[in-house]
Amino acid sequence: MKNVSLSRLWKVLCWLMPGRVGQLIIIGVFTVMFMAFHLFDVGFTDLSEEVLAKGAHDAVDSFWSIAPNLWCIGACMMFARLAERQTAFGLLMLPATMQEKFIACFLVYSIGQLFAMLIGFIVAEVLCGCLYYAMVPTAFITGLPDLWHHLLLRTYYVDGHFDLLLLLDDLCPLLWWHSICVLFASIIRRNALLYAMVPLLLLFPLMWLRDRFATELAGGLYDTWTLPLSVILPVLAVIHYVVAYRLFPSRTLVGHKHLAIL
């Protein structure tokens, strides 16, 4: 992009990113949340090595179910600072182009949030492993090996071959909803999540029917519809990102009549 400078982009990122105390608070919140899920899955009744290993595996599965939804919910807060006059003027007065400000917000609330959740989960697993090891010193068991297994996409290998359609079946709907959240966040500063939930609620019945028929047809429906959806949903996601990118400069004026309402 012609209007993007890395030095100016870095200045916007430094302005948007919370300080060290804020970063520690955010990571701490994620850590406590993931620790609570881990301890809830395992409990304190039977602390055998088998139960601890299963609990660590369940904690990773919980993370893989919760983190993507938190990622999308966080995207709805991407431009929330522009809803407040003081912070909006602070962002608009930065010596950077609107493209750089959009990219910086996207990086902080998307990529930055992913890293914060990942760090919080790793710290939570280490603390839970130490806690159970102190109570029953059988082994230091955490979900970190399973997490690494997921990060390497090893779960998408079937009979030694990488199943791309299986990955796309999980990734494309998530990418589509994230783009919806970014689009509504760029248009609506406050309560963007409420508006972004509308298309998701409309999608739930379709996904339920798809899963039900896929079970009855022994996976045949996945084979038939996964590839078309894997093409349509990313295209729609790109369109949503581009529209959000285009609408962002026109929605930054503080005191805008629609902005004051939303």
PDB file of N, CA and C in Angstrom, residues 80-171:
ATOM      1  N   ALA A  80     -13.851   0.830  19.183  1.00  0.00           N
ATOM      2  CA  ALA A  80     -14.679   1.380  20.263  1.00  0.00           C
ATOM      3  C   ALA A  80     -14.138   2.699  20.784  1.00  0.00           C
ATOM      4  N   ARG A  81     -12.824   2.909  20.642  1.00  0.00           N
ATOM      5  CA  ARG A  81     -12.249   4.157  21.148  1.00  0.00           C
ATOM      6  C   ARG A  81     -12.765   5.373  20.387  1.00  0.00           C
ATOM      7  N   LEU A  82     -13.199   5.162  19.162  1.00  0.00           N
ATOM      8  CA  LEU A  82     -13.709   6.286  18.384  1.00  0.00           C
ATOM      9  C   LEU A  82     -15.097   6.713  18.834  1.00  0.00           C
ATOM     10  N   ALA A  83     -15.707   5.957  19.727  1.00  0.00           N
ATOM     11  CA  ALA A  83     -17.012   6.334  20.263  1.00  0.00           C
ATOM     12  C   ALA A  83     -16.889   7.378  21.364  1.00  0.00           C
ATOM     13  N   GLU A  84     -15.695   7.510  21.933  1.00  0.00           N
ATOM     14  CA  GLU A  84     -15.460   8.492  22.979  1.00  0.00           C
ATOM     15  C   GLU A  84     -14.697   9.679  22.396  1.00  0.00           C
ATOM     16  N   ARG A  85     -15.151  10.876  22.724  1.00  0.00           N
ATOM     17  CA  ARG A  85     -14.597  12.080  22.104  1.00  0.00           C
ATOM     18  C   ARG A  85     -13.104  12.231  22.376  1.00  0.00           C
ATOM     19  N   GLN A  86     -12.681  12.020  23.622  1.00  0.00           N
ATOM     20  CA  GLN A  86     -11.289  12.270  23.975  1.00  0.00           C
ATOM     21  C   GLN A  86     -10.348  11.296  23.270  1.00  0.00           C
ATOM     22  N   THR A  87     -10.649  10.001  23.361  1.00  0.00           N
ATOM     23  CA  THR A  87      -9.788   9.012  22.719  1.00  0.00           C
ATOM     24  C   THR A  87      -9.896   9.077  21.200  1.00  0.00           C
ATOM     25  N   ALA A  88     -11.065   9.466  20.694  1.00  0.00           N
ATOM     26  CA  ALA A  88     -11.222   9.591  19.242  1.00  0.00           C
ATOM     27  C   ALA A  88     -10.329  10.696  18.703  1.00  0.00           C
ATOM     28  N   PHE A  89     -10.318  11.854  19.365  1.00  0.00           N
ATOM     29  CA  PHE A  89      -9.449  12.937  18.924  1.00  0.00           C
ATOM     30  C   PHE A  89      -7.979  12.527  19.045  1.00  0.00           C
ATOM     31  N   GLY A  90      -7.637  11.780  20.103  1.00  0.00           N
ATOM     32  CA  GLY A  90      -6.261  11.326  20.258  1.00  0.00           C
ATOM     33  C   GLY A  90      -5.819  10.439  19.111  1.00  0.00           C
ATOM     34  N   LEU A  91      -6.703   9.540  18.668  1.00  0.00           N
ATOM     35  CA  LEU A  91      -6.363   8.656  17.553  1.00  0.00           C
ATOM     36  C   LEU A  91      -6.327   9.422  16.233  1.00  0.00           C
ATOM     37  N   LEU A  92      -7.303  10.308  16.029  1.00  0.00           N
ATOM     38  CA  LEU A  92      -7.378  11.032  14.758  1.00  0.00           C
ATOM     39  C   LEU A  92      -6.234  12.028  14.591  1.00  0.00           C
ATOM     40  N   MET A  93      -5.690  12.512  15.696  1.00  0.00           N
ATOM     41  CA  MET A  93      -4.615  13.501  15.610  1.00  0.00           C
ATOM     42  C   MET A  93      -3.243  12.869  15.445  1.00  0.00           C
ATOM     43  N   LEU A  94      -3.148  11.564  15.490  1.00  0.00           N
ATOM     44  CA  LEU A  94      -1.859  10.912  15.295  1.00  0.00           C
ATOM     45  C   LEU A  94      -1.357  11.166  13.870  1.00  0.00           C
ATOM     46  N   PRO A  95      -0.058  11.396  13.710  1.00  0.00           N
ATOM     47  CA  PRO A  95       0.494  11.659  12.366  1.00  0.00           C
ATOM     48  C   PRO A  95       0.577  10.379  11.534  1.00  0.00           C
ATOM     49  N   ALA A  96      -0.578   9.898  11.103  1.00  0.00           N
ATOM     50  CA  ALA A  96      -0.631   8.667  10.302  1.00  0.00           C
ATOM     51  C   ALA A  96      -1.856   8.736   9.414  1.00  0.00           C
ATOM     52  N   THR A  97      -1.828   7.961   8.351  1.00  0.00           N
ATOM     53  CA  THR A  97      -2.964   7.923   7.429  1.00  0.00           C
ATOM     54  C   THR A  97      -4.081   7.081   8.025  1.00  0.00           C
ATOM     55  N   MET A  98      -5.268   7.207   7.446  1.00  0.00           N
ATOM     56  CA  MET A  98      -6.405   6.425   7.920  1.00  0.00           C
ATOM     57  C   MET A  98      -6.186   4.941   7.664  1.00  0.00           C
ATOM     58  N   GLN A  99      -5.484   4.625   6.597  1.00  0.00           N
ATOM     59  CA  GLN A  99      -5.181   3.219   6.336  1.00  0.00           C
ATOM     60  C   GLN A  99      -4.311   2.634   7.441  1.00  0.00           C
ATOM     61  N   GLU A 100      -3.330   3.394   7.874  1.00  0.00           N
ATOM     62  CA  GLU A 100      -2.442   2.923   8.937  1.00  0.00           C
ATOM     63  C   GLU A 100      -3.182   2.769  10.254  1.00  0.00           C
ATOM     64  N   LYS A 101      -4.109   3.662  10.525  1.00  0.00           N
ATOM     65  CA  LYS A 101      -4.892   3.559  11.756  1.00  0.00           C
ATOM     66  C   LYS A 101      -5.813   2.344  11.723  1.00  0.00           C
ATOM     67  N   PHE A 102      -6.392   2.073  10.557  1.00  0.00           N
ATOM     68  CA  PHE A 102      -7.238   0.891  10.422  1.00  0.00           C
ATOM     69  C   PHE A 102      -6.413  -0.380  10.622  1.00  0.00           C
ATOM     70  N   ILE A 103      -5.269  -0.465   9.969  1.00  0.00           N
ATOM     71  CA  ILE A 103      -4.419  -1.651  10.085  1.00  0.00           C
ATOM     72  C   ILE A 103      -3.934  -1.832  11.521  1.00  0.00           C
ATOM     73  N   ALA A 104      -3.577  -0.725  12.180  1.00  0.00           N
ATOM     74  CA  ALA A 104      -3.099  -0.810  13.559  1.00  0.00           C
ATOM     75  C   ALA A 104      -4.189  -1.340  14.490  1.00  0.00           C
ATOM     76  N   CYS A 105      -5.417  -0.835  14.330  1.00  0.00           N
ATOM     77  CA  CYS A 105      -6.528  -1.340  15.137  1.00  0.00           C
ATOM     78  C   CYS A 105      -6.760  -2.819  14.872  1.00  0.00           C
ATOM     79  N   PHE A 106      -6.680  -3.207  13.630  1.00  0.00           N
ATOM     80  CA  PHE A 106      -6.878  -4.611  13.263  1.00  0.00           C
ATOM     81  C   PHE A 106      -5.816  -5.495  13.902  1.00  0.00           C
ATOM     82  N   LEU A 107      -4.565  -5.052  13.862  1.00  0.00           N
ATOM     83  CA  LEU A 107      -3.479  -5.854  14.418  1.00  0.00           C
ATOM     84  C   LEU A 107      -3.605  -5.985  15.934  1.00  0.00           C
ATOM     85  N   VAL A 108      -3.925  -4.888  16.607  1.00  0.00           N
ATOM     86  CA  VAL A 108      -3.994  -4.917  18.072  1.00  0.00           C
ATOM     87  C   VAL A 108      -5.134  -5.796  18.554  1.00  0.00           C
ATOM     88  N   TYR A 109      -6.311  -5.640  17.947  1.00  0.00           N
ATOM     89  CA  TYR A 109      -7.492  -6.347  18.450  1.00  0.00           C
ATOM     90  C   TYR A 109      -7.673  -7.727  17.825  1.00  0.00           C
ATOM     91  N   SER A 110      -6.878  -8.090  16.834  1.00  0.00           N
ATOM     92  CA  SER A 110      -6.965  -9.422  16.243  1.00  0.00           C
ATOM     93  C   SER A 110      -5.723 -10.236  16.568  1.00  0.00           C
ATOM     94  N   ILE A 111      -4.585  -9.827  16.013  1.00  0.00           N
ATOM     95  CA  ILE A 111      -3.345 -10.562  16.246  1.00  0.00           C
ATOM     96  C   ILE A 111      -2.907 -10.445  17.698  1.00  0.00           C
ATOM     97  N   GLY A 112      -2.968  -9.221  18.238  1.00  0.00           N
ATOM     98  CA  GLY A 112      -2.556  -9.028  19.631  1.00  0.00           C
ATOM     99  C   GLY A 112      -3.410  -9.821  20.600  1.00  0.00           C
ATOM    100  N   GLN A 113      -4.708  -9.865  20.347  1.00  0.00           N
ATOM    101  CA  GLN A 113      -5.594 -10.623  21.228  1.00  0.00           C
ATOM    102  C   GLN A 113      -5.311 -12.117  21.156  1.00  0.00           C
ATOM    103  N   LEU A 114      -4.989 -12.623  19.970  1.00  0.00           N
ATOM    104  CA  LEU A 114      -4.644 -14.040  19.838  1.00  0.00           C
ATOM    105  C   LEU A 114      -3.413 -14.383  20.662  1.00  0.00           C
ATOM    106  N   PHE A 115      -2.389 -13.530  20.594  1.00  0.00           N
ATOM    107  CA  PHE A 115      -1.182 -13.772  21.374  1.00  0.00           C
ATOM    108  C   PHE A 115      -1.467 -13.701  22.873  1.00  0.00           C
ATOM    109  N   ALA A 116      -2.302 -12.761  23.288  1.00  0.00           N
ATOM    110  CA  ALA A 116      -2.638 -12.636  24.711  1.00  0.00           C
ATOM    111  C   ALA A 116      -3.355 -13.884  25.210  1.00  0.00           C
ATOM    112  N   MET A 117      -4.289 -14.406  24.410  1.00  0.00           N
ATOM    113  CA  MET A 117      -4.998 -15.622  24.808  1.00  0.00           C
ATOM    114  C   MET A 117      -4.057 -16.816  24.847  1.00  0.00           C
ATOM    115  N   LEU A 118      -3.170 -16.905  23.876  1.00  0.00           N
ATOM    116  CA  LEU A 118      -2.235 -18.026  23.831  1.00  0.00           C
ATOM    117  C   LEU A 118      -1.290 -17.996  25.025  1.00  0.00           C
ATOM    118  N   ILE A 119      -0.763 -16.819  25.340  1.00  0.00           N
ATOM    119  CA  ILE A 119       0.128 -16.700  26.498  1.00  0.00           C
ATOM    120  C   ILE A 119      -0.632 -17.017  27.777  1.00  0.00           C
ATOM    121  N   GLY A 120      -1.866 -16.499  27.895  1.00  0.00           N
ATOM    122  CA  GLY A 120      -2.668 -16.787  29.078  1.00  0.00           C
ATOM    123  C   GLY A 120      -2.937 -18.270  29.244  1.00  0.00           C
ATOM    124  N   PHE A 121      -3.197 -18.963  28.139  1.00  0.00           N
ATOM    125  CA  PHE A 121      -3.457 -20.394  28.228  1.00  0.00           C
ATOM    126  C   PHE A 121      -2.199 -21.162  28.633  1.00  0.00           C
ATOM    127  N   ILE A 122      -1.051 -20.795  28.083  1.00  0.00           N
ATOM    128  CA  ILE A 122       0.201 -21.469  28.440  1.00  0.00           C
ATOM    129  C   ILE A 122       0.507 -21.285  29.921  1.00  0.00           C
ATOM    130  N   VAL A 123       0.360 -20.050  30.411  1.00  0.00           N
ATOM    131  CA  VAL A 123       0.605 -19.793  31.839  1.00  0.00           C
ATOM    132  C   VAL A 123      -0.387 -20.577  32.690  1.00  0.00           C
ATOM    133  N   ALA A 124      -1.646 -20.636  32.277  1.00  0.00           N
ATOM    134  CA  ALA A 124      -2.657 -21.380  33.029  1.00  0.00           C
ATOM    135  C   ALA A 124      -2.318 -22.860  33.085  1.00  0.00           C
ATOM    136  N   GLU A 125      -1.855 -23.438  31.972  1.00  0.00           N
ATOM    137  CA  GLU A 125      -1.501 -24.857  31.955  1.00  0.00           C
ATOM    138  C   GLU A 125      -0.305 -25.149  32.847  1.00  0.00           C
ATOM    139  N   VAL A 126       0.689 -24.263  32.830  1.00  0.00           N
ATOM    140  CA  VAL A 126       1.864 -24.461  33.691  1.00  0.00           C
ATOM    141  C   VAL A 126       1.468 -24.374  35.160  1.00  0.00           C
ATOM    142  N   LEU A 127       0.644 -23.399  35.517  1.00  0.00           N
ATOM    143  CA  LEU A 127       0.219 -23.249  36.913  1.00  0.00           C
ATOM    144  C   LEU A 127      -0.628 -24.442  37.362  1.00  0.00           C
ATOM    145  N   CYS A 128      -1.529 -24.912  36.487  1.00  0.00           N
ATOM    146  CA  CYS A 128      -2.347 -26.074  36.841  1.00  0.00           C
ATOM    147  C   CYS A 128      -1.478 -27.322  36.986  1.00  0.00           C
ATOM    148  N   GLY A 129      -0.496 -27.475  36.097  1.00  0.00           N
ATOM    149  CA  GLY A 129       0.404 -28.611  36.208  1.00  0.00           C
ATOM    150  C   GLY A 129       1.191 -28.581  37.507  1.00  0.00           C
ATOM    151  N   CYS A 130       1.676 -27.408  37.892  1.00  0.00           N
ATOM    152  CA  CYS A 130       2.418 -27.281  39.158  1.00  0.00           C
ATOM    153  C   CYS A 130       1.515 -27.559  40.351  1.00  0.00           C
ATOM    154  N   LEU A 131       0.265 -27.081  40.284  1.00  0.00           N
ATOM    155  CA  LEU A 131      -0.666 -27.295  41.386  1.00  0.00           C
ATOM    156  C   LEU A 131      -0.936 -28.779  41.598  1.00  0.00           C
ATOM    157  N   TYR A 132      -1.241 -29.491  40.534  1.00  0.00           N
ATOM    158  CA  TYR A 132      -1.534 -30.920  40.669  1.00  0.00           C
ATOM    159  C   TYR A 132      -0.281 -31.717  41.021  1.00  0.00           C
ATOM    160  N   TYR A 133       0.861 -31.290  40.534  1.00  0.00           N
ATOM    161  CA  TYR A 133       2.106 -31.975  40.878  1.00  0.00           C
ATOM    162  C   TYR A 133       2.424 -31.807  42.364  1.00  0.00           C
ATOM    163  N   ALA A 134       2.102 -30.625  42.924  1.00  0.00           N
ATOM    164  CA  ALA A 134       2.327 -30.405  44.352  1.00  0.00           C
ATOM    165  C   ALA A 134       1.386 -31.257  45.194  1.00  0.00           C
ATOM    166  N   MET A 135       0.178 -31.523  44.680  1.00  0.00           N
ATOM    167  CA  MET A 135      -0.790 -32.317  45.430  1.00  0.00           C
ATOM    168  C   MET A 135      -0.514 -33.812  45.279  1.00  0.00           C
ATOM    169  N   VAL A 136      -0.276 -34.255  44.061  1.00  0.00           N
ATOM    170  CA  VAL A 136       0.005 -35.672  43.783  1.00  0.00           C
ATOM    171  C   VAL A 136       1.211 -35.736  42.857  1.00  0.00           C
ATOM    172  N   PRO A 137       2.400 -35.911  43.397  1.00  0.00           N
ATOM    173  CA  PRO A 137       3.616 -35.874  42.562  1.00  0.00           C
ATOM    174  C   PRO A 137       3.800 -37.142  41.722  1.00  0.00           C
ATOM    175  N   THR A 138       2.840 -37.402  40.828  1.00  0.00           N
ATOM    176  CA  THR A 138       2.987 -38.542  39.915  1.00  0.00           C
ATOM    177  C   THR A 138       3.711 -38.131  38.636  1.00  0.00           C
ATOM    178  N   ALA A 139       3.300 -37.017  38.062  1.00  0.00           N
ATOM    179  CA  ALA A 139       3.934 -36.527  36.848  1.00  0.00           C
ATOM    180  C   ALA A 139       3.507 -35.087  36.642  1.00  0.00           C
ATOM    181  N   PHE A 140       4.314 -34.366  35.911  1.00  0.00           N
ATOM    182  CA  PHE A 140       3.974 -32.986  35.570  1.00  0.00           C
ATOM    183  C   PHE A 140       3.194 -33.032  34.256  1.00  0.00           C
ATOM    184  N   ILE A 141       1.861 -32.994  34.356  1.00  0.00           N
ATOM    185  CA  ILE A 141       1.002 -33.177  33.186  1.00  0.00           C
ATOM    186  C   ILE A 141       0.292 -31.862  32.863  1.00  0.00           C
ATOM    187  N   THR A 142       0.468 -31.382  31.655  1.00  0.00           N
ATOM    188  CA  THR A 142      -0.241 -30.201  31.163  1.00  0.00           C
ATOM    189  C   THR A 142      -0.737 -30.496  29.756  1.00  0.00           C
ATOM    190  N   GLY A 143      -1.486 -29.562  29.240  1.00  0.00           N
ATOM    191  CA  GLY A 143      -1.997 -29.716  27.877  1.00  0.00           C
ATOM    192  C   GLY A 143      -1.083 -29.124  26.825  1.00  0.00           C
ATOM    193  N   LEU A 144       0.132 -28.702  27.217  1.00  0.00           N
ATOM    194  CA  LEU A 144       1.022 -28.044  26.256  1.00  0.00           C
ATOM    195  C   LEU A 144       1.411 -28.940  25.081  1.00  0.00           C
ATOM    196  N   PRO A 145       1.675 -30.239  25.281  1.00  0.00           N
ATOM    197  CA  PRO A 145       1.940 -31.080  24.098  1.00  0.00           C
ATOM    198  C   PRO A 145       0.754 -31.135  23.137  1.00  0.00           C
ATOM    199  N   ASP A 146      -0.465 -31.230  23.681  1.00  0.00           N
ATOM    200  CA  ASP A 146      -1.648 -31.219  22.818  1.00  0.00           C
ATOM    201  C   ASP A 146      -1.798 -29.876  22.110  1.00  0.00           C
ATOM    202  N   LEU A 147      -1.477 -28.790  22.821  1.00  0.00           N
ATOM    203  CA  LEU A 147      -1.557 -27.465  22.209  1.00  0.00           C
ATOM    204  C   LEU A 147      -0.579 -27.357  21.045  1.00  0.00           C
ATOM    205  N   TRP A 148       0.637 -27.818  21.250  1.00  0.00           N
ATOM    206  CA  TRP A 148       1.636 -27.807  20.180  1.00  0.00           C
ATOM    207  C   TRP A 148       1.180 -28.674  19.007  1.00  0.00           C
ATOM    208  N   HIS A 149       0.532 -29.774  19.322  1.00  0.00           N
ATOM    209  CA  HIS A 149      -0.020 -30.663  18.298  1.00  0.00           C
ATOM    210  C   HIS A 149      -1.051 -29.923  17.449  1.00  0.00           C
ATOM    211  N   HIS A 150      -1.888 -29.120  18.099  1.00  0.00           N
ATOM    212  CA  HIS A 150      -2.894 -28.340  17.380  1.00  0.00           C
ATOM    213  C   HIS A 150      -2.237 -27.229  16.554  1.00  0.00           C
ATOM    214  N   LEU A 151      -1.264 -26.552  17.142  1.00  0.00           N
ATOM    215  CA  LEU A 151      -0.627 -25.445  16.435  1.00  0.00           C
ATOM    216  C   LEU A 151       0.096 -25.916  15.181  1.00  0.00           C
ATOM    217  N   LEU A 152       0.582 -27.127  15.194  1.00  0.00           N
ATOM    218  CA  LEU A 152       1.231 -27.705  14.015  1.00  0.00           C
ATOM    219  C   LEU A 152       0.228 -28.315  13.042  1.00  0.00           C
ATOM    220  N   LEU A 153      -1.071 -28.174  13.385  1.00  0.00           N
ATOM    221  CA  LEU A 153      -2.166 -28.686  12.537  1.00  0.00           C
ATOM    222  C   LEU A 153      -2.100 -30.199  12.377  1.00  0.00           C
ATOM    223  N   ARG A 154      -1.530 -30.868  13.376  1.00  0.00           N
ATOM    224  CA  ARG A 154      -1.427 -32.329  13.282  1.00  0.00           C
ATOM    225  C   ARG A 154      -2.790 -32.994  13.421  1.00  0.00           C
ATOM    226  N   THR A 155      -3.750 -32.295  13.997  1.00  0.00           N
ATOM    227  CA  THR A 155      -5.079 -32.890  14.163  1.00  0.00           C
ATOM    228  C   THR A 155      -5.812 -33.009  12.835  1.00  0.00           C
ATOM    229  N   TYR A 156      -5.306 -32.352  11.807  1.00  0.00           N
ATOM    230  CA  TYR A 156      -5.952 -32.406  10.499  1.00  0.00           C
ATOM    231  C   TYR A 156      -5.299 -33.430   9.571  1.00  0.00           C
ATOM    232  N   TYR A 157      -4.480 -34.298  10.146  1.00  0.00           N
ATOM    233  CA  TYR A 157      -3.903 -35.390   9.378  1.00  0.00           C
ATOM    234  C   TYR A 157      -4.774 -36.636   9.549  1.00  0.00           C
ATOM    235  N   VAL A 158      -5.197 -37.203   8.451  1.00  0.00           N
ATOM    236  CA  VAL A 158      -6.025 -38.403   8.442  1.00  0.00           C
ATOM    237  C   VAL A 158      -5.280 -39.479   7.653  1.00  0.00           C
ATOM    238  N   ASP A 159      -4.970 -40.576   8.323  1.00  0.00           N
ATOM    239  CA  ASP A 159      -4.222 -41.685   7.696  1.00  0.00           C
ATOM    240  C   ASP A 159      -2.907 -41.205   7.096  1.00  0.00           C
ATOM    241  N   GLY A 160      -2.269 -40.274   7.808  1.00  0.00           N
ATOM    242  CA  GLY A 160      -0.971 -39.793   7.355  1.00  0.00           C
ATOM    243  C   GLY A 160      -1.022 -38.716   6.293  1.00  0.00           C
ATOM    244  N   HIS A 161      -2.217 -38.293   5.884  1.00  0.00           N
ATOM    245  CA  HIS A 161      -2.355 -37.278   4.849  1.00  0.00           C
ATOM    246  C   HIS A 161      -3.087 -36.064   5.414  1.00  0.00           C
ATOM    247  N   PHE A 162      -2.645 -34.906   4.984  1.00  0.00           N
ATOM    248  CA  PHE A 162      -3.258 -33.666   5.469  1.00  0.00           C
ATOM    249  C   PHE A 162      -4.603 -33.457   4.794  1.00  0.00           C
ATOM    250  N   ASP A 163      -5.650 -33.306   5.603  1.00  0.00           N
ATOM    251  CA  ASP A 163      -7.005 -33.128   5.091  1.00  0.00           C
ATOM    252  C   ASP A 163      -7.304 -31.629   5.046  1.00  0.00           C
ATOM    253  N   LEU A 164      -7.119 -31.025   3.878  1.00  0.00           N
ATOM    254  CA  LEU A 164      -7.326 -29.590   3.734  1.00  0.00           C
ATOM    255  C   LEU A 164      -8.787 -29.210   3.915  1.00  0.00           C
ATOM    256  N   LEU A 165      -9.702 -30.033   3.419  1.00  0.00           N
ATOM    257  CA  LEU A 165     -11.124 -29.721   3.547  1.00  0.00           C
ATOM    258  C   LEU A 165     -11.555 -29.689   5.007  1.00  0.00           C
ATOM    259  N   LEU A 166     -10.978 -30.556   5.823  1.00  0.00           N
ATOM    260  CA  LEU A 166     -11.301 -30.562   7.256  1.00  0.00           C
ATOM    261  C   LEU A 166     -10.857 -29.268   7.911  1.00  0.00           C
ATOM    262  N   LEU A 167      -9.685 -28.772   7.529  1.00  0.00           N
ATOM    263  CA  LEU A 167      -9.199 -27.495   8.053  1.00  0.00           C
ATOM    264  C   LEU A 167     -10.081 -26.344   7.584  1.00  0.00           C
ATOM    265  N   LEU A 168     -10.417 -26.337   6.290  1.00  0.00           N
ATOM    266  CA  LEU A 168     -11.252 -25.271   5.755  1.00  0.00           C
ATOM    267  C   LEU A 168     -12.640 -25.284   6.368  1.00  0.00           C
ATOM    268  N   ASP A 169     -13.146 -26.466   6.690  1.00  0.00           N
ATOM    269  CA  ASP A 169     -14.469 -26.577   7.297  1.00  0.00           C
ATOM    270  C   ASP A 169     -14.507 -25.904   8.670  1.00  0.00           C
ATOM    271  N   ASP A 170     -13.386 -25.908   9.379  1.00  0.00           N
ATOM    272  CA  ASP A 170     -13.308 -25.228  10.678  1.00  0.00           C
ATOM    273  C   ASP A 170     -12.949 -23.755  10.539  1.00  0.00           C
ATOM    274  N   LEU A 171     -12.101 -23.437   9.580  1.00  0.00           N
ATOM    275  CA  LEU A 171     -11.536 -22.091   9.496  1.00  0.00           C
ATOM    276  C   LEU A 171     -12.448 -21.098   8.790  1.00  0.00           C
TER     277      LEU A 171
END
